[in-house]
PDB file of C-alpha atoms in Angstrom:
ATOM      1  CA  UNK A  26      12.669 -21.723  22.192  1.00 79.00           C
ATOM      2  CA  UNK A  27       9.937 -22.087  19.595  1.00 79.00           C
ATOM      3  CA  UNK A  28      10.385 -25.759  18.698  1.00 80.00           C
ATOM      4  CA  UNK A  29      10.922 -26.921  22.279  1.00 84.00           C
ATOM      5  CA  UNK A  30       7.758 -25.102  23.367  1.00 86.00           C
ATOM      6  CA  UNK A  31       5.750 -26.790  20.635  1.00 84.00           C
ATOM      7  CA  UNK A  32       7.282 -30.214  21.386  1.00 82.00           C
ATOM      8  CA  UNK A  33       6.382 -29.894  25.066  1.00 86.00           C
ATOM      9  CA  UNK A  34       2.700 -30.186  24.129  1.00 83.00           C
ATOM     10  CA  UNK A  35       3.023 -33.360  22.063  1.00 78.00           C
ATOM     11  CA  UNK A  36       1.188 -35.816  24.289  1.00 71.00           C
ATOM     12  CA  UNK A  37      -1.266 -38.593  23.653  1.00 62.00           C
ATOM     13  CA  UNK A  38      -1.374 -41.120  20.837  1.00 63.00           C
ATOM     14  CA  UNK A  39      -1.824 -38.815  17.843  1.00 64.00           C
ATOM     15  CA  UNK A  40       0.192 -35.802  18.932  1.00 65.00           C
ATOM     16  CA  UNK A  41      -2.063 -33.353  17.081  1.00 78.00           C
ATOM     17  CA  UNK A  42      -1.730 -29.651  17.872  1.00 82.00           C
ATOM     18  CA  UNK A  43      -3.120 -26.406  16.552  1.00 84.00           C
ATOM     19  CA  UNK A  44      -0.398 -23.743  16.729  1.00 84.00           C
ATOM     20  CA  UNK A  45      -0.821 -20.027  16.054  1.00 83.00           C
ATOM     21  CA  UNK A  46       2.430 -18.050  16.010  1.00 80.00           C
ATOM     22  CA  UNK A  47       2.285 -14.276  15.795  1.00 79.00           C
ATOM     23  CA  UNK A  48       5.627 -12.559  15.288  1.00 72.00           C
ATOM     24  CA  UNK A  49       5.367  -8.941  16.447  1.00 69.00           C
ATOM     25  CA  UNK A  50       7.448  -6.063  15.144  1.00 56.00           C
ATOM     26  CA  UNK A  51      10.403  -5.483  17.433  1.00 57.00           C
ATOM     27  CA  UNK A  52      13.144  -2.897  17.811  1.00 61.00           C
ATOM     28  CA  UNK A  53      16.675  -3.710  16.679  1.00 57.00           C
ATOM     29  CA  UNK A  54      17.855  -3.917  20.287  1.00 65.00           C
ATOM     30  CA  UNK A  55      15.204  -6.527  21.131  1.00 69.00           C
ATOM     31  CA  UNK A  56      15.746 -10.242  20.677  1.00 75.00           C
ATOM     32  CA  UNK A  57      13.532 -11.919  18.042  1.00 75.00           C
ATOM     33  CA  UNK A  58      10.512 -13.531  19.654  1.00 80.00           C
ATOM     34  CA  UNK A  59       7.007 -14.743  18.950  1.00 82.00           C
ATOM     35  CA  UNK A  60       3.706 -15.145  20.784  1.00 86.00           C
ATOM     36  CA  UNK A  61       2.302 -18.673  20.660  1.00 87.00           C
ATOM     37  CA  UNK A  62      -1.206 -19.987  21.206  1.00 90.00           C
ATOM     38  CA  UNK A  63      -1.225 -23.788  21.270  1.00 89.00           C
ATOM     39  CA  UNK A  64      -4.423 -25.818  21.386  1.00 88.00           C
ATOM     40  CA  UNK A  65      -4.073 -29.514  22.183  1.00 84.00           C
ATOM     41  CA  UNK A  66      -6.244 -32.311  20.842  1.00 81.00           C
ATOM     42  CA  UNK A  67      -8.409 -32.337  23.978  1.00 81.00           C
ATOM     43  CA  UNK A  68      -9.267 -28.640  23.499  1.00 82.00           C
ATOM     44  CA  UNK A  69      -7.002 -27.114  26.135  1.00 87.00           C
ATOM     45  CA  UNK A  70      -5.456 -23.806  25.108  1.00 90.00           C
ATOM     46  CA  UNK A  71      -2.021 -22.610  26.219  1.00 91.00           C
ATOM     47  CA  UNK A  72      -0.581 -19.118  25.746  1.00 91.00           C
ATOM     48  CA  UNK A  73       3.176 -18.584  25.517  1.00 90.00           C
ATOM     49  CA  UNK A  74       4.394 -14.999  25.190  1.00 87.00           C
ATOM     50  CA  UNK A  75       7.848 -13.763  24.139  1.00 85.00           C
ATOM     51  CA  UNK A  76       9.103 -17.160  23.010  1.00 85.00           C
ATOM     52  CA  UNK A  77      12.632 -16.812  21.538  1.00 84.00           C
ATOM     53  CA  UNK A  78      13.010 -17.785  17.882  1.00 78.00           C
ATOM     54  CA  UNK A  79      16.298 -18.707  16.278  1.00 67.00           C
ATOM     55  CA  UNK A  80      15.317 -19.672  12.723  1.00 55.00           C
ATOM     56  CA  UNK A  81      15.208 -17.012  10.007  1.00 51.00           C
ATOM     57  CA  UNK A  82      12.146 -18.792   8.623  1.00 50.00           C
ATOM     58  CA  UNK A  83      10.191 -17.495  11.594  1.00 52.00           C
ATOM     59  CA  UNK A  84      11.452 -13.920  11.514  1.00 49.00           C
ATOM     60  CA  UNK A  85       9.270 -11.290   9.805  1.00 47.00           C
ATOM     61  CA  UNK A  86      10.458  -9.927   6.496  1.00 46.00           C
ATOM     62  CA  UNK A  87       8.357  -6.823   6.912  1.00 41.00           C
ATOM     63  CA  UNK A  88       8.386  -3.278   5.603  1.00 42.00           C
ATOM     64  CA  UNK A  89       6.044  -1.350   7.815  1.00 43.00           C
ATOM     65  CA  UNK A  90       5.835   1.595   5.411  1.00 44.00           C
ATOM     66  CA  UNK A  91       4.223  -0.624   2.798  1.00 47.00           C
ATOM     67  CA  UNK A  92       2.120  -2.849   5.005  1.00 49.00           C
ATOM     68  CA  UNK A  93       4.103  -5.856   3.791  1.00 49.00           C
ATOM     69  CA  UNK A  94       3.944  -9.142   5.691  1.00 50.00           C
ATOM     70  CA  UNK A  95       6.125 -12.236   5.498  1.00 48.00           C
ATOM     71  CA  UNK A  96       3.190 -14.460   4.550  1.00 48.00           C
ATOM     72  CA  UNK A  97       3.887 -13.507   0.939  1.00 54.00           C
ATOM     73  CA  UNK A  98       7.239 -15.284   1.204  1.00 52.00           C
ATOM     74  CA  UNK A  99       5.451 -18.600   1.611  1.00 49.00           C
ATOM     75  CA  UNK A 100       2.545 -18.267  -0.814  1.00 51.00           C
ATOM     76  CA  UNK A 101       2.318 -16.102  -3.962  1.00 55.00           C
ATOM     77  CA  UNK A 102      -1.398 -15.717  -3.261  1.00 54.00           C
ATOM     78  CA  UNK A 103      -0.495 -13.223  -0.539  1.00 53.00           C
ATOM     79  CA  UNK A 104       2.223 -11.330  -2.383  1.00 62.00           C
ATOM     80  CA  UNK A 105       1.803  -7.563  -2.249  1.00 63.00           C
ATOM     81  CA  UNK A 106       2.161  -5.928  -5.648  1.00 82.00           C
ATOM     82  CA  UNK A 107       3.268  -2.311  -5.398  1.00 91.00           C
ATOM     83  CA  UNK A 108       3.174   0.456  -7.972  1.00 94.00           C
ATOM     84  CA  UNK A 109       5.773   3.110  -7.231  1.00 94.00           C
ATOM     85  CA  UNK A 110       6.285   6.573  -8.679  1.00 95.00           C
ATOM     86  CA  UNK A 111       9.798   7.945  -8.300  1.00 92.00           C
ATOM     87  CA  UNK A 112      11.477  10.777 -10.174  1.00 89.00           C
ATOM     88  CA  UNK A 113      10.528  10.701 -13.852  1.00 91.00           C
ATOM     89  CA  UNK A 114       9.514   7.056 -14.015  1.00 94.00           C
ATOM     90  CA  UNK A 115       6.986   4.643 -12.588  1.00 95.00           C
ATOM     91  CA  UNK A 116       6.932   0.900 -12.031  1.00 94.00           C
ATOM     92  CA  UNK A 117       3.538  -0.700 -12.625  1.00 95.00           C
ATOM     93  CA  UNK A 118       1.855  -3.278 -10.410  1.00 93.00           C
ATOM     94  CA  UNK A 119       3.011  -5.955 -12.836  1.00 91.00           C
ATOM     95  CA  UNK A 120       6.627  -4.754 -12.923  1.00 90.00           C
ATOM     96  CA  UNK A 121       6.921  -2.732 -16.148  1.00 91.00           C
ATOM     97  CA  UNK A 122       8.852   0.552 -16.070  1.00 93.00           C
ATOM     98  CA  UNK A 123       7.102   3.578 -17.584  1.00 94.00           C
ATOM     99  CA  UNK A 124       8.854   6.808 -18.577  1.00 94.00           C
ATOM    100  CA  UNK A 125       6.867   9.878 -17.533  1.00 94.00           C
ATOM    101  CA  UNK A 126       6.470  13.025 -19.650  1.00 93.00           C
ATOM    102  CA  UNK A 127       7.650  16.455 -18.559  1.00 93.00           C
ATOM    103  CA  UNK A 128       4.442  18.197 -17.503  1.00 94.00           C
ATOM    104  CA  UNK A 129       2.912  19.957 -14.527  1.00 94.00           C
ATOM    105  CA  UNK A 130      -0.548  18.579 -15.317  1.00 96.00           C
ATOM    106  CA  UNK A 131      -2.204  15.940 -13.182  1.00 97.00           C
ATOM    107  CA  UNK A 132      -1.623  12.366 -14.298  1.00 97.00           C
ATOM    108  CA  UNK A 133      -3.875   9.388 -13.600  1.00 98.00           C
ATOM    109  CA  UNK A 134      -1.731   7.105 -11.464  1.00 98.00           C
ATOM    110  CA  UNK A 135      -4.439   4.515 -10.911  1.00 97.00           C
ATOM    111  CA  UNK A 136      -8.196   4.265 -10.940  1.00 97.00           C
ATOM    112  CA  UNK A 137     -10.909   1.694 -10.546  1.00 96.00           C
ATOM    113  CA  UNK A 138     -12.149   1.227 -14.108  1.00 95.00           C
ATOM    114  CA  UNK A 139     -14.828  -1.275 -13.161  1.00 93.00           C
ATOM    115  CA  UNK A 140     -18.465  -0.101 -13.175  1.00 94.00           C
ATOM    116  CA  UNK A 141     -18.105   0.600  -9.431  1.00 92.00           C
ATOM    117  CA  UNK A 142     -15.481   3.366  -9.963  1.00 94.00           C
ATOM    118  CA  UNK A 143     -14.433   3.229  -6.305  1.00 95.00           C
ATOM    119  CA  UNK A 144     -11.329   5.423  -6.451  1.00 97.00           C
ATOM    120  CA  UNK A 145      -9.066   7.666  -8.528  1.00 98.00           C
ATOM    121  CA  UNK A 146      -5.425   8.508  -7.711  1.00 98.00           C
ATOM    122  CA  UNK A 147      -3.736  11.502  -9.363  1.00 98.00           C
ATOM    123  CA  UNK A 148      -0.249  12.985  -9.057  1.00 97.00           C
ATOM    124  CA  UNK A 149       1.525  15.941 -10.615  1.00 96.00           C
ATOM    125  CA  UNK A 150       4.890  17.681 -10.617  1.00 94.00           C
ATOM    126  CA  UNK A 151       5.038  20.811  -8.462  1.00 93.00           C
ATOM    127  CA  UNK A 152       8.254  22.481  -9.608  1.00 89.00           C
ATOM    128  CA  UNK A 153       9.433  22.473  -5.986  1.00 90.00           C
ATOM    129  CA  UNK A 154      12.705  20.491  -5.752  1.00 89.00           C
ATOM    130  CA  UNK A 155      12.151  19.726  -2.067  1.00 91.00           C
ATOM    131  CA  UNK A 156       8.618  18.382  -2.550  1.00 94.00           C
ATOM    132  CA  UNK A 157       8.454  17.562  -6.227  1.00 94.00           C
ATOM    133  CA  UNK A 158       5.035  15.898  -6.318  1.00 96.00           C
ATOM    134  CA  UNK A 159       1.471  16.551  -5.198  1.00 96.00           C
ATOM    135  CA  UNK A 160      -1.121  13.861  -4.565  1.00 98.00           C
ATOM    136  CA  UNK A 161      -4.875  13.951  -5.100  1.00 98.00           C
ATOM    137  CA  UNK A 162      -7.149  11.004  -4.337  1.00 98.00           C
ATOM    138  CA  UNK A 163     -10.870  10.532  -4.808  1.00 98.00           C
ATOM    139  CA  UNK A 164     -12.305   7.794  -2.591  1.00 96.00           C
ATOM    140  CA  UNK A 165     -16.025   7.328  -3.124  1.00 91.00           C
ATOM    141  CA  UNK A 166     -17.229  10.964  -3.282  1.00 93.00           C
ATOM    142  CA  UNK A 167     -14.477  12.418  -1.065  1.00 97.00           C
ATOM    143  CA  UNK A 168     -11.434  14.333  -2.343  1.00 97.00           C
ATOM    144  CA  UNK A 169      -8.181  13.976  -0.401  1.00 98.00           C
ATOM    145  CA  UNK A 170      -5.098  16.070  -1.187  1.00 98.00           C
ATOM    146  CA  UNK A 171      -1.569  15.865   0.214  1.00 97.00           C
ATOM    147  CA  UNK A 172       0.573  18.659  -1.167  1.00 95.00           C
ATOM    148  CA  UNK A 173       2.731  21.670  -0.480  1.00 92.00           C
ATOM    149  CA  UNK A 174       0.956  25.017  -0.867  1.00 86.00           C
ATOM    150  CA  UNK A 175       4.115  27.175  -0.784  1.00 81.00           C
ATOM    151  CA  UNK A 176       7.762  26.732  -1.715  1.00 74.00           C
ATOM    152  CA  UNK A 177       8.891  26.943   1.909  1.00 77.00           C
ATOM    153  CA  UNK A 178       6.074  24.921   3.473  1.00 80.00           C
ATOM    154  CA  UNK A 179       5.804  21.238   4.199  1.00 90.00           C
ATOM    155  CA  UNK A 180       3.037  18.906   3.124  1.00 94.00           C
ATOM    156  CA  UNK A 181      -0.499  19.571   4.273  1.00 95.00           C
ATOM    157  CA  UNK A 182      -3.606  17.406   4.131  1.00 96.00           C
ATOM    158  CA  UNK A 183      -6.879  18.696   2.713  1.00 97.00           C
ATOM    159  CA  UNK A 184     -10.202  16.893   2.590  1.00 97.00           C
ATOM    160  CA  UNK A 185     -12.787  18.342   0.212  1.00 97.00           C
ATOM    161  CA  UNK A 186     -10.749  21.557   0.138  1.00 95.00           C
ATOM    162  CA  UNK A 187     -10.485  21.969   3.908  1.00 96.00           C
ATOM    163  CA  UNK A 188      -7.184  21.568   5.745  1.00 96.00           C
ATOM    164  CA  UNK A 189      -7.173  18.806   8.359  1.00 96.00           C
ATOM    165  CA  UNK A 190      -4.560  17.801  10.898  1.00 95.00           C
ATOM    166  CA  UNK A 191      -2.818  14.438  10.939  1.00 94.00           C
ATOM    167  CA  UNK A 192      -0.074  13.934  13.515  1.00 93.00           C
ATOM    168  CA  UNK A 193       1.940  10.891  14.624  1.00 92.00           C
ATOM    169  CA  UNK A 194       0.021  10.931  17.895  1.00 93.00           C
ATOM    170  CA  UNK A 195      -3.396  11.448  16.334  1.00 95.00           C
ATOM    171  CA  UNK A 196      -4.082  10.183  12.788  1.00 95.00           C
ATOM    172  CA  UNK A 197      -6.907  11.759  10.836  1.00 97.00           C
ATOM    173  CA  UNK A 198      -9.941   9.509  10.381  1.00 96.00           C
ATOM    174  CA  UNK A 199     -12.607  10.357   7.809  1.00 96.00           C
ATOM    175  CA  UNK A 200     -16.010   8.783   8.243  1.00 94.00           C
ATOM    176  CA  UNK A 201     -18.965   8.477   5.918  1.00 89.00           C
ATOM    177  CA  UNK A 202     -22.356   7.455   7.308  1.00 85.00           C
ATOM    178  CA  UNK A 203     -20.722   6.591  10.655  1.00 86.00           C
ATOM    179  CA  UNK A 204     -18.199   4.227   9.018  1.00 89.00           C
ATOM    180  CA  UNK A 205     -14.512   5.002   8.506  1.00 93.00           C
ATOM    181  CA  UNK A 206     -13.822   5.711   4.840  1.00 95.00           C
ATOM    182  CA  UNK A 207     -10.066   6.228   5.197  1.00 96.00           C
ATOM    183  CA  UNK A 208      -7.364   7.132   7.692  1.00 96.00           C
ATOM    184  CA  UNK A 209      -4.311   9.355   7.221  1.00 97.00           C
ATOM    185  CA  UNK A 210      -1.249   8.613   9.344  1.00 95.00           C
ATOM    186  CA  UNK A 211       2.076  10.434   9.362  1.00 95.00           C
ATOM    187  CA  UNK A 212       5.559   9.656  10.646  1.00 91.00           C
ATOM    188  CA  UNK A 213       9.061  10.824   9.674  1.00 87.00           C
ATOM    189  CA  UNK A 214       7.708  13.075   6.873  1.00 90.00           C
ATOM    190  CA  UNK A 215       5.774  10.153   5.351  1.00 94.00           C
ATOM    191  CA  UNK A 216       2.006  10.071   4.979  1.00 96.00           C
ATOM    192  CA  UNK A 217       0.050   6.837   4.830  1.00 95.00           C
ATOM    193  CA  UNK A 218      -3.484   6.702   3.483  1.00 96.00           C
ATOM    194  CA  UNK A 219      -5.398   3.543   4.323  1.00 94.00           C
ATOM    195  CA  UNK A 220      -8.929   2.836   3.146  1.00 94.00           C
ATOM    196  CA  UNK A 221      -9.892  -0.597   4.408  1.00 91.00           C
ATOM    197  CA  UNK A 222     -13.421  -0.568   2.925  1.00 91.00           C
ATOM    198  CA  UNK A 223     -12.043   0.311  -0.514  1.00 94.00           C
ATOM    199  CA  UNK A 224      -8.836  -1.729  -0.358  1.00 92.00           C
ATOM    200  CA  UNK A 225      -6.384   1.142  -0.921  1.00 94.00           C
ATOM    201  CA  UNK A 226      -2.997   1.694   0.725  1.00 94.00           C
ATOM    202  CA  UNK A 227      -0.843   4.701  -0.221  1.00 96.00           C
ATOM    203  CA  UNK A 228       2.499   5.925   1.090  1.00 95.00           C
ATOM    204  CA  UNK A 229       3.694   9.398   0.074  1.00 96.00           C
ATOM    205  CA  UNK A 230       6.391  11.860   1.148  1.00 95.00           C
ATOM    206  CA  UNK A 231       6.167  14.571  -1.510  1.00 95.00           C
ATOM    207  CA  UNK A 232       8.720  12.868  -3.756  1.00 95.00           C
ATOM    208  CA  UNK A 233       7.936   9.154  -3.681  1.00 95.00           C
ATOM    209  CA  UNK A 234       4.537   7.513  -4.021  1.00 96.00           C
ATOM    210  CA  UNK A 235       3.783   3.849  -3.367  1.00 96.00           C
ATOM    211  CA  UNK A 236       0.377   2.403  -4.221  1.00 96.00           C
ATOM    212  CA  UNK A 237      -1.160  -0.893  -3.147  1.00 93.00           C
ATOM    213  CA  UNK A 238      -4.668  -2.117  -3.847  1.00 93.00           C
ATOM    214  CA  UNK A 239      -6.649  -5.132  -2.714  1.00 88.00           C
ATOM    215  CA  UNK A 240      -6.583  -8.341  -4.738  1.00 85.00           C
ATOM    216  CA  UNK A 241     -10.189  -7.942  -5.846  1.00 88.00           C
ATOM    217  CA  UNK A 242      -8.977  -5.168  -8.193  1.00 92.00           C
ATOM    218  CA  UNK A 243      -7.062  -7.661 -10.369  1.00 90.00           C
ATOM    219  CA  UNK A 244      -7.669  -6.747 -14.013  1.00 91.00           C
ATOM    220  CA  UNK A 245     -10.065  -3.935 -13.075  1.00 94.00           C
ATOM    221  CA  UNK A 246      -7.659  -0.998 -12.886  1.00 95.00           C
ATOM    222  CA  UNK A 247      -6.371   1.499 -15.416  1.00 95.00           C
ATOM    223  CA  UNK A 248      -3.897   4.372 -15.335  1.00 97.00           C
ATOM    224  CA  UNK A 249      -0.122   4.574 -15.245  1.00 97.00           C
ATOM    225  CA  UNK A 250       0.106   1.699 -12.740  1.00 96.00           C
ATOM    226  CA  UNK A 251      -1.496  -0.650 -15.271  1.00 94.00           C
ATOM    227  CA  UNK A 252      -4.447  -2.995 -15.006  1.00 93.00           C
ATOM    228  CA  UNK A 253      -2.982  -5.244 -12.277  1.00 92.00           C
ATOM    229  CA  UNK A 254      -3.773  -8.448 -14.168  1.00 88.00           C
ATOM    230  CA  UNK A 255      -0.367 -10.023 -13.355  1.00 83.00           C
ATOM    231  CA  UNK A 256       0.551 -10.002 -17.073  1.00 82.00           C
ATOM    232  CA  UNK A 257       3.116  -7.580 -18.518  1.00 80.00           C
ATOM    233  CA  UNK A 258       2.367  -8.426 -22.145  1.00 77.00           C
ATOM    234  CA  UNK A 259      -0.509  -5.964 -22.521  1.00 78.00           C
ATOM    235  CA  UNK A 260       0.524  -3.446 -19.897  1.00 85.00           C
ATOM    236  CA  UNK A 261       0.524  -0.228 -21.937  1.00 91.00           C
ATOM    237  CA  UNK A 262      -3.201   0.178 -22.504  1.00 91.00           C
ATOM    238  CA  UNK A 263      -4.493   3.759 -22.709  1.00 93.00           C
ATOM    239  CA  UNK A 264      -7.790   5.104 -21.354  1.00 93.00           C
ATOM    240  CA  UNK A 265      -9.499   4.433 -24.701  1.00 91.00           C
ATOM    241  CA  UNK A 266      -8.210   0.861 -24.835  1.00 88.00           C
ATOM    242  CA  UNK A 267      -5.484   1.647 -27.376  1.00 91.00           C
ATOM    243  CA  UNK A 268      -2.345  -0.416 -26.806  1.00 91.00           C
ATOM    244  CA  UNK A 269       0.915   1.546 -26.964  1.00 92.00           C
ATOM    245  CA  UNK A 270       4.340   0.199 -27.868  1.00 90.00           C
ATOM    246  CA  UNK A 271       6.085   3.200 -26.318  1.00 91.00           C
ATOM    247  CA  UNK A 272       5.823   3.791 -22.571  1.00 92.00           C
ATOM    248  CA  UNK A 273       6.196   7.574 -22.908  1.00 93.00           C
ATOM    249  CA  UNK A 274       3.274   7.824 -25.337  1.00 94.00           C
ATOM    250  CA  UNK A 275       1.309   5.539 -23.035  1.00 95.00           C
ATOM    251  CA  UNK A 276       2.032   7.867 -20.108  1.00 95.00           C
ATOM    252  CA  UNK A 277       0.973  10.927 -22.119  1.00 95.00           C
ATOM    253  CA  UNK A 278      -2.441   9.353 -22.672  1.00 95.00           C
ATOM    254  CA  UNK A 279      -3.097   9.549 -18.922  1.00 97.00           C
ATOM    255  CA  UNK A 280      -2.232  13.244 -18.588  1.00 96.00           C
ATOM    256  CA  UNK A 281      -5.254  15.344 -17.591  1.00 96.00           C
ATOM    257  CA  UNK A 282      -4.992  18.634 -19.533  1.00 93.00           C
ATOM    258  CA  UNK A 283      -6.343  21.842 -18.038  1.00 93.00           C
ATOM    259  CA  UNK A 284      -5.924  25.611 -18.634  1.00 93.00           C
ATOM    260  CA  UNK A 285      -3.637  25.993 -15.605  1.00 91.00           C
ATOM    261  CA  UNK A 286      -0.977  23.474 -16.691  1.00 92.00           C
ATOM    262  CA  UNK A 287       1.275  22.683 -19.634  1.00 90.00           C
ATOM    263  CA  UNK A 288       0.316  19.460 -21.372  1.00 89.00           C
ATOM    264  CA  UNK A 289       3.109  17.505 -23.090  1.00 88.00           C
ATOM    265  CA  UNK A 290       3.385  17.622 -26.861  1.00 80.00           C
ATOM    266  CA  UNK A 291       2.223  14.510 -28.726  1.00 69.00           C
TER     267      UNK A 291
END
């Protein structure tokens, strides 16, 4: 087991070891195990693969659809804060619940409101009960859309207005100046958008949207998901800086009116 493997390398006067344990994702039918790399005080390195683990402390508490890792269970510095849009409400990064207005206009879910303006995430209601939401994302200068174009069609992916293919076997990778800007993966009717350079992670299935951003966005965001400053007290801040006491009025301030949609009444 894990502890006996580690103990077997305690030799010498000091008994110092450097242990790296990587717990892979396993299927339910598999027994929990880890891969160990142990370096002894004299510099020798030993690899131990598929070492059984019996303590729940060593098992991963992981949700692969959200990129969550169990390291957040041990240190709040690594906790993943998620903004999720479901039905007619949204939960901000900092945990406040926001009521959403009835409208088919695009709403600003989240955006980088720092001078860099790295990204913008928009969502709107479609009127299609099966796929009730559409997603539009601007990353750098590139527009990404995941939406249904007909009542009887599934979700499609468009980049700068052109349809692209993303399959479970072959994710779509978008590059800019020979560097990957983002990747779109799909599995079980879910789409994942990952932009490592811009620190964005989205999960969307046409009805539910989950948003994660990198920690360097703390306090630099705006939109329905809030500013991500880890403080709920001043969560309902509109695009003009006005602080709202009512979450519905706050949400209305982030509706993007246009001639082809019905903006909510104020």
